[in-house]
Amino acid sequence: MSSSSCLLLSSSVPRTKKEAFANIRTKRDASTSASVSISCKLKPAPPCPLTLFFNSNPAKQKIVLVRSRTETGSGTDSDTDLATLAGEDSAAFDLKNQRLTSWVYFSVILGVVLFLLQLLWIDNSTGYGKAFIDSVSSLSDSHEVVMSVLILIFATVHSGLASLRDMGEKVIGARAYRVLFAGVSLPLAVSTIVYFINHRYDGMQLWQLQGAPGVHQIVWLSSFVSFFFLYPSTFNLLEVAAVDEPKMHLWETGVMRITRHPQMVGQVIWCLAHTLWIGNSVAAAASLGLIGHHLFGVWNGDKRLATRYGEAFEAVKRRTSVIPFAAIITGRQILPKDYYKEFIRLPYLTITALTLGAYIAHPLMQSASFLLHW
């Protein structure tokens, strides 16, 4: 069994010289572990697995190491010891790299955001949230229509601002654009969620399975699992709050090995579970709108990453899939032997605790939403 690797060089290598060659020698000891030595020298380019990937953004050009593979007659792959990436390691959190001052800033920013959200949007006496809901509700007496319009407004603003990110960051900077993005998207998301909670049982009943054996357990487990499909950028809280400069990341490990668009998959799981449980037309309308928004996000997200990362994204795309597990089943994604370790990380432990907490806090969220009379 043999294996080969590709050294992807940055633009410091003249593009006019098509001269690069990598010799990789692999030796295995008695325990079958591999030690790899790499020597590089310039030669007239012969047929070899070397590929040059140039980032479309000159400011982000860098050396990237990407695995290629040589198959033996048996068709097996000797790759897992050379798990090199074109993208980034997702959900990685190193406590040694954290600064206390950054998390103090984060806590202050979070407090300010929640205060302003309450003052300017949620509080019916001072905010604009109720006026916004009332204006949308005036379009129709149908809760299904109002629910769909709220999702459409949120989706248009959210995806629209995401699409304009590159241009916006050039004009006002990455941090200012993140503040703009969150400042507009967050109130719309809160309004949509509150309206759904308050009117989720106001539609026409299509089925009633809440008393059926096992349904509650299926819905609970599905909802729990759906939160493990959050897009890895969600874990970068310091970037979310613009304490660190926000970046558009190209993730490749963890949940990305299962699906390149985990947020869409998680939303579909959540929607199907809640529609099964509630079983009426309002839940169905909400689910159709949310799933449609995330399916658009699949196309839009790939388009934006292709524009930003070019060939590096194409390499990740070849090794991943939109449909969960498709790349694994077809052999395009080879899972490392210790793949489970990519989930035993602080962000996923935090998600576990928060998801359980949200389930316990369901009655509190429902009563708080009802008090708003949206």
CSV table of C-alpha atoms in Angstrom, one decimal, residues 16-363:
chain,number,residue,atom,x,y,z
A,16,THR,CA,5.5,31.1,-15.0
A,17,LYS,CA,7.7,28.3,-13.7
A,18,LYS,CA,5.9,25.0,-13.8
A,19,GLU,CA,8.6,23.4,-11.9
A,20,ALA,CA,7.9,21.5,-8.7
A,21,PHE,CA,8.3,18.0,-7.5
A,22,ALA,CA,7.7,16.3,-4.2
A,23,ASN,CA,9.3,13.0,-3.3
A,24,ILE,CA,7.6,11.3,-0.4
A,25,ARG,CA,9.0,8.2,1.2
A,26,THR,CA,7.0,6.3,3.7
A,27,LYS,CA,8.3,3.7,6.0
A,28,ARG,CA,6.2,1.6,8.3
A,29,ASP,CA,7.5,0.0,11.5
A,30,ALA,CA,6.4,-3.2,13.1
A,31,SER,CA,3.4,-1.5,14.7
A,32,THR,CA,2.2,-0.4,11.3
A,33,SER,CA,2.5,3.3,12.2
A,34,ALA,CA,3.9,5.5,9.4
A,35,SER,CA,6.8,7.9,9.5
A,36,VAL,CA,6.8,10.2,6.5
A,37,SER,CA,9.7,12.3,5.2
A,38,ILE,CA,9.2,14.9,2.5
A,39,SER,CA,11.9,16.3,0.3
A,40,CYS,CA,11.2,18.9,-2.3
A,41,LYS,CA,13.3,20.0,-5.2
A,42,LEU,CA,12.8,21.9,-8.4
A,43,LYS,CA,12.6,19.9,-11.6
A,44,PRO,CA,11.0,20.1,-14.9
A,45,ALA,CA,7.5,19.1,-14.0
A,46,PRO,CA,6.9,15.3,-14.6
A,47,PRO,CA,3.6,13.6,-14.1
A,48,CYS,CA,3.1,13.7,-10.4
A,49,PRO,CA,0.3,14.3,-7.8
A,50,LEU,CA,1.5,17.9,-7.2
A,51,THR,CA,-1.3,20.5,-7.6
A,52,LEU,CA,-1.0,24.3,-7.2
A,53,PHE,CA,-4.0,25.9,-5.5
A,54,PHE,CA,-3.9,29.7,-5.6
A,55,ASN,CA,-6.3,31.5,-3.3
A,56,SER,CA,-8.5,34.0,-5.2
A,57,ASN,CA,-7.9,36.5,-2.5
A,58,PRO,CA,-4.2,37.6,-2.7
A,59,ALA,CA,-4.3,38.7,1.0
A,60,LYS,CA,-5.1,35.1,2.0
A,61,GLN,CA,-2.7,33.2,-0.2
A,62,LYS,CA,-0.8,30.6,1.8
A,63,ILE,CA,0.8,27.2,1.8
A,64,VAL,CA,-1.9,24.5,2.0
A,65,LEU,CA,-1.2,20.8,2.3
A,66,VAL,CA,-3.8,18.6,0.6
A,67,ARG,CA,-3.8,14.8,0.5
A,68,SER,CA,-4.0,12.9,-2.7
A,69,ARG,CA,-4.1,9.1,-2.7
A,70,THR,CA,-2.6,6.2,-4.6
A,71,GLU,CA,-4.7,3.1,-4.7
A,72,THR,CA,-3.3,-0.4,-4.6
A,73,GLY,CA,-4.8,-3.2,-6.6
A,74,SER,CA,-7.1,-3.9,-3.7
A,75,GLY,CA,-8.6,-0.5,-4.0
A,76,THR,CA,-7.9,0.5,-0.4
A,77,ASP,CA,-6.5,3.9,0.6
A,78,SER,CA,-3.5,4.5,2.8
A,79,ASP,CA,-4.5,8.0,3.7
A,80,THR,CA,-5.6,8.4,7.2
A,81,ASP,CA,-2.1,9.0,8.7
A,82,LEU,CA,-1.7,11.9,6.2
A,83,ALA,CA,-4.9,13.7,7.1
A,84,THR,CA,-4.0,17.1,5.5
A,85,LEU,CA,-6.6,19.7,4.7
A,86,ALA,CA,-7.4,22.4,2.2
A,87,GLY,CA,-9.9,23.9,4.7
A,88,GLU,CA,-9.8,24.5,8.4
A,89,ASP,CA,-10.2,22.3,11.5
A,90,SER,CA,-13.7,23.1,12.8
A,91,ALA,CA,-14.8,23.4,16.4
A,92,ALA,CA,-11.2,23.6,17.6
A,93,PHE,CA,-10.8,25.4,20.9
A,94,ASP,CA,-7.4,25.7,22.6
A,95,LEU,CA,-7.7,27.3,26.1
A,96,LYS,CA,-4.0,28.3,25.9
A,97,ASN,CA,-4.8,30.6,23.0
A,98,GLN,CA,-7.6,32.4,24.8
A,99,ARG,CA,-7.2,35.8,26.4
A,100,LEU,CA,-9.2,36.8,29.4
A,101,THR,CA,-9.6,40.4,28.1
A,102,SER,CA,-11.3,39.1,24.9
A,103,TRP,CA,-13.9,37.2,26.9
A,104,VAL,CA,-14.5,40.2,29.1
A,105,TYR,CA,-15.1,42.3,26.0
A,106,PHE,CA,-17.5,39.6,24.7
A,107,SER,CA,-19.5,39.6,28.0
A,108,VAL,CA,-19.8,43.3,27.9
A,109,ILE,CA,-20.9,43.3,24.2
A,110,LEU,CA,-23.4,40.6,24.8
A,111,GLY,CA,-24.9,42.5,27.7
A,112,VAL,CA,-25.1,45.7,25.7
A,113,VAL,CA,-26.7,43.8,22.7
A,114,LEU,CA,-29.3,42.1,24.9
A,115,PHE,CA,-30.1,45.5,26.6
A,116,LEU,CA,-30.6,47.3,23.3
A,117,LEU,CA,-32.6,44.4,21.9
A,118,GLN,CA,-34.9,44.5,24.9
A,119,LEU,CA,-35.2,48.3,24.8
A,120,LEU,CA,-35.5,48.9,21.1
A,121,TRP,CA,-37.4,45.8,20.0
A,122,ILE,CA,-38.9,43.5,22.6
A,123,ASP,CA,-40.3,45.9,25.2
A,124,ASN,CA,-43.8,46.8,23.9
A,125,SER,CA,-43.6,50.2,25.6
A,126,THR,CA,-40.3,51.3,24.0
A,127,GLY,CA,-39.5,49.0,21.2
A,128,TYR,CA,-40.7,48.5,17.6
A,129,GLY,CA,-41.1,44.7,17.6
A,130,LYS,CA,-44.9,44.8,18.2
A,131,ALA,CA,-45.4,47.5,15.6
A,132,PHE,CA,-43.5,45.3,13.1
A,133,ILE,CA,-45.5,42.2,13.9
A,134,ASP,CA,-48.8,44.2,13.7
A,135,SER,CA,-47.9,45.6,10.3
A,136,VAL,CA,-47.1,42.2,8.9
A,137,SER,CA,-50.2,40.7,10.5
A,138,SER,CA,-52.3,43.4,8.8
A,139,LEU,CA,-51.5,41.8,5.5
A,140,SER,CA,-53.7,38.8,6.1
A,141,ASP,CA,-55.9,37.1,8.8
A,142,SER,CA,-54.2,33.8,8.0
A,143,HIS,CA,-51.5,32.8,10.5
A,144,GLU,CA,-49.9,30.7,7.8
A,145,VAL,CA,-49.5,33.7,5.5
A,146,VAL,CA,-48.1,35.9,8.3
A,147,MET,CA,-45.7,33.2,9.3
A,148,SER,CA,-44.5,32.8,5.7
A,149,VAL,CA,-44.1,36.6,5.3
A,150,LEU,CA,-42.1,36.9,8.5
A,151,ILE,CA,-39.7,34.1,7.3
A,152,LEU,CA,-39.5,35.6,3.8
A,153,ILE,CA,-38.5,39.0,5.3
A,154,PHE,CA,-35.9,37.4,7.6
A,155,ALA,CA,-34.5,35.2,4.8
A,156,THR,CA,-34.3,38.1,2.3
A,157,VAL,CA,-32.4,40.3,4.8
A,158,HIS,CA,-30.2,37.6,6.2
A,159,SER,CA,-29.2,36.1,2.8
A,160,GLY,CA,-29.0,39.5,1.2
A,161,LEU,CA,-26.6,40.9,3.7
A,162,ALA,CA,-24.6,37.6,3.5
A,163,SER,CA,-24.3,38.0,-0.2
A,164,LEU,CA,-23.1,41.6,0.1
A,165,ARG,CA,-20.5,40.7,2.7
A,166,ASP,CA,-17.4,41.0,0.5
A,167,MET,CA,-18.4,44.4,-0.8
A,168,GLY,CA,-19.7,45.7,2.5
A,169,GLU,CA,-16.5,44.7,4.4
A,170,LYS,CA,-14.4,46.6,1.8
A,171,VAL,CA,-16.5,49.7,2.4
A,172,ILE,CA,-16.9,49.8,6.2
A,173,GLY,CA,-14.7,47.0,7.5
A,174,ALA,CA,-15.3,43.4,8.8
A,175,ARG,CA,-16.2,44.4,12.3
A,176,ALA,CA,-18.6,47.2,11.4
A,177,TYR,CA,-20.3,44.9,8.8
A,178,ARG,CA,-20.8,42.2,11.4
A,179,VAL,CA,-22.5,44.7,13.7
A,180,LEU,CA,-24.8,45.8,10.9
A,181,PHE,CA,-25.6,42.2,9.9
A,182,ALA,CA,-26.4,41.2,13.5
A,183,GLY,CA,-28.2,44.4,14.3
A,184,VAL,CA,-30.7,43.8,11.5
A,185,SER,CA,-30.9,40.0,11.5
A,186,LEU,CA,-31.3,39.5,15.2
A,187,PRO,CA,-34.6,41.5,15.8
A,188,LEU,CA,-36.2,39.9,12.7
A,189,ALA,CA,-35.2,36.4,14.0
A,190,VAL,CA,-36.6,37.1,17.5
A,191,SER,CA,-39.9,38.4,15.9
A,192,THR,CA,-40.3,35.3,13.8
A,193,ILE,CA,-39.5,32.9,16.7
A,194,VAL,CA,-41.9,34.6,19.0
A,195,TYR,CA,-44.7,34.7,16.5
A,196,PHE,CA,-44.2,30.9,15.8
A,197,ILE,CA,-44.3,30.1,19.5
A,198,ASN,CA,-47.5,32.2,20.1
A,199,HIS,CA,-49.4,30.9,17.1
A,200,ARG,CA,-48.0,27.4,16.5
A,201,TYR,CA,-51.4,25.8,17.5
A,202,ASP,CA,-53.6,28.3,15.6
A,203,GLY,CA,-53.6,26.5,12.3
A,204,MET,CA,-55.7,23.8,10.8
A,205,GLN,CA,-55.0,20.4,12.4
A,206,LEU,CA,-53.6,18.0,9.8
A,207,TRP,CA,-52.8,15.1,12.1
A,208,GLN,CA,-52.5,14.4,15.8
A,209,LEU,CA,-49.7,12.0,16.9
A,210,GLN,CA,-48.7,13.5,20.2
A,211,GLY,CA,-50.2,10.6,22.1
A,212,ALA,CA,-48.8,7.9,19.8
A,213,PRO,CA,-46.2,5.6,21.4
A,214,GLY,CA,-42.6,6.7,20.8
A,215,VAL,CA,-43.4,10.0,19.0
A,216,HIS,CA,-42.3,12.2,21.9
A,217,GLN,CA,-39.0,10.4,22.1
A,218,ILE,CA,-38.4,10.6,18.4
A,219,VAL,CA,-39.2,14.4,18.4
A,220,TRP,CA,-37.0,15.0,21.4
A,221,LEU,CA,-34.0,13.0,20.0
A,222,SER,CA,-34.3,14.6,16.6
A,223,SER,CA,-34.4,18.1,18.0
A,224,PHE,CA,-31.4,17.3,20.2
A,225,VAL,CA,-29.4,15.9,17.3
A,226,SER,CA,-30.3,18.9,15.0
A,227,PHE,CA,-28.2,21.3,17.2
A,228,PHE,CA,-25.1,19.3,16.6
A,229,PHE,CA,-25.4,20.3,12.9
A,230,LEU,CA,-24.8,24.0,13.7
A,231,TYR,CA,-22.4,25.5,11.2
A,232,PRO,CA,-18.9,25.6,12.8
A,233,SER,CA,-18.6,29.4,12.5
A,234,THR,CA,-21.3,29.6,15.1
A,235,PHE,CA,-18.8,28.4,17.7
A,236,ASN,CA,-16.4,31.3,17.0
A,237,LEU,CA,-18.2,33.5,19.6
A,238,LEU,CA,-15.4,36.1,19.6
A,239,GLU,CA,-15.9,36.6,15.8
A,240,VAL,CA,-19.7,36.5,16.1
A,241,ALA,CA,-19.4,39.4,18.6
A,242,ALA,CA,-16.8,41.2,16.5
A,243,VAL,CA,-14.3,41.0,19.3
A,244,ASP,CA,-12.0,39.2,16.9
A,245,GLU,CA,-12.1,40.3,13.3
A,246,PRO,CA,-14.9,38.2,11.6
A,247,LYS,CA,-13.7,35.9,8.8
A,248,MET,CA,-15.3,33.7,6.2
A,249,HIS,CA,-14.0,30.3,7.1
A,250,LEU,CA,-13.6,27.3,4.9
A,251,TRP,CA,-14.2,24.4,7.3
A,252,GLU,CA,-13.4,20.8,6.5
A,253,THR,CA,-13.4,18.6,9.6
A,254,GLY,CA,-15.9,17.5,12.2
A,255,VAL,CA,-19.5,17.7,11.0
A,256,MET,CA,-18.3,19.0,7.6
A,257,ARG,CA,-17.2,15.5,6.8
A,258,ILE,CA,-20.8,14.3,7.1
A,259,THR,CA,-22.3,17.2,5.2
A,260,ARG,CA,-20.9,20.4,3.7
A,261,HIS,CA,-24.0,22.3,4.8
A,262,PRO,CA,-24.8,21.1,8.4
A,263,GLN,CA,-26.9,24.1,9.2
A,264,MET,CA,-29.4,23.1,6.4
A,265,VAL,CA,-29.4,19.5,7.6
A,266,GLY,CA,-30.0,20.5,11.2
A,267,GLN,CA,-32.8,22.9,10.2
A,268,VAL,CA,-34.5,20.1,8.1
A,269,ILE,CA,-34.3,17.7,11.1
A,270,TRP,CA,-35.7,20.3,13.5
A,271,CYS,CA,-38.6,21.3,11.1
A,272,LEU,CA,-39.6,17.7,10.4
A,273,ALA,CA,-39.6,16.8,14.1
A,274,HIS,CA,-41.7,19.8,15.2
A,275,THR,CA,-44.1,19.5,12.2
A,276,LEU,CA,-44.6,15.8,13.2
A,277,TRP,CA,-45.3,16.9,16.8
A,278,ILE,CA,-47.6,19.9,16.2
A,279,GLY,CA,-49.2,18.5,13.1
A,280,ASN,CA,-51.0,21.6,11.8
A,281,SER,CA,-50.8,24.1,8.9
A,282,VAL,CA,-48.9,26.8,10.8
A,283,ALA,CA,-46.1,24.4,11.6
A,284,ALA,CA,-46.1,23.2,8.0
A,285,ALA,CA,-45.9,26.7,6.6
A,286,ALA,CA,-43.0,27.6,9.0
A,287,SER,CA,-41.1,24.4,8.1
A,288,LEU,CA,-41.5,25.0,4.3
A,289,GLY,CA,-40.3,28.5,4.7
A,290,LEU,CA,-37.3,27.7,6.8
A,291,ILE,CA,-36.3,24.7,4.7
A,292,GLY,CA,-36.6,26.8,1.5
A,293,HIS,CA,-34.4,29.5,3.0
A,294,HIS,CA,-31.7,27.0,4.0
A,295,LEU,CA,-31.8,25.3,0.6
A,296,PHE,CA,-31.1,28.6,-1.0
A,297,GLY,CA,-28.3,29.0,1.5
A,298,VAL,CA,-26.7,25.8,0.1
A,299,TRP,CA,-26.4,27.4,-3.3
A,300,ASN,CA,-25.5,30.8,-2.0
A,301,GLY,CA,-23.0,29.6,0.5
A,302,ASP,CA,-21.1,27.4,-2.1
A,303,LYS,CA,-21.1,30.4,-4.5
A,304,ARG,CA,-19.6,32.7,-1.9
A,305,LEU,CA,-17.0,30.2,-0.8
A,306,ALA,CA,-16.0,29.5,-4.4
A,307,THR,CA,-15.5,33.2,-5.0
A,308,ARG,CA,-13.5,33.7,-1.9
A,309,TYR,CA,-11.3,30.5,-1.9
A,310,GLY,CA,-11.3,29.3,-5.5
A,311,GLU,CA,-9.4,26.0,-6.0
A,312,ALA,CA,-9.2,25.4,-2.2
A,313,PHE,CA,-13.0,25.3,-2.0
A,314,GLU,CA,-13.2,23.0,-5.0
A,315,ALA,CA,-10.8,20.6,-3.2
A,316,VAL,CA,-13.1,20.6,-0.2
A,317,LYS,CA,-16.2,20.3,-2.4
A,318,ARG,CA,-14.8,17.1,-4.0
A,319,ARG,CA,-14.3,15.5,-0.6
A,320,THR,CA,-17.6,16.5,0.9
A,321,SER,CA,-21.3,16.4,0.0
A,322,VAL,CA,-24.5,18.3,0.6
A,323,ILE,CA,-26.5,15.1,1.3
A,324,PRO,CA,-25.4,13.7,4.7
A,325,PHE,CA,-22.9,10.8,4.5
A,326,ALA,CA,-23.0,10.7,0.6
A,327,ALA,CA,-19.2,11.5,0.3
A,328,ILE,CA,-18.4,8.9,2.9
A,329,ILE,CA,-20.5,6.2,1.3
A,330,THR,CA,-19.0,6.9,-2.2
A,331,GLY,CA,-15.4,6.9,-0.9
A,332,ARG,CA,-14.7,10.6,-1.5
A,333,GLN,CA,-14.4,11.3,2.2
A,334,ILE,CA,-12.2,8.9,4.2
A,335,LEU,CA,-12.8,9.3,7.9
A,336,PRO,CA,-9.8,9.2,10.2
A,337,LYS,CA,-9.6,6.3,12.6
A,338,ASP,CA,-10.1,8.7,15.6
A,339,TYR,CA,-12.8,10.8,13.9
A,340,TYR,CA,-14.9,10.8,17.0
A,341,LYS,CA,-12.3,13.0,18.7
A,342,GLU,CA,-13.4,15.8,16.3
A,343,PHE,CA,-16.6,16.0,18.4
A,344,ILE,CA,-15.1,15.7,21.8
A,345,ARG,CA,-14.4,19.3,22.0
A,346,LEU,CA,-15.6,22.2,24.2
A,347,PRO,CA,-18.0,23.7,21.7
A,348,TYR,CA,-19.9,20.4,21.3
A,349,LEU,CA,-20.0,19.9,25.1
A,350,THR,CA,-21.4,23.4,25.4
A,351,ILE,CA,-24.0,22.7,22.7
A,352,THR,CA,-25.0,19.6,24.7
A,353,ALA,CA,-25.5,21.6,27.9
A,354,LEU,CA,-27.4,24.4,26.1
A,355,THR,CA,-29.7,22.1,24.2
A,356,LEU,CA,-30.7,20.3,27.4
A,357,GLY,CA,-31.1,23.6,29.1
A,358,ALA,CA,-33.3,24.9,26.3
A,359,TYR,CA,-35.5,21.8,26.5
A,360,ILE,CA,-36.0,22.3,30.3
A,361,ALA,CA,-36.6,26.0,29.7
A,362,HIS,CA,-39.4,25.5,27.1
A,363,PRO,CA,-42.2,26.5,29.4
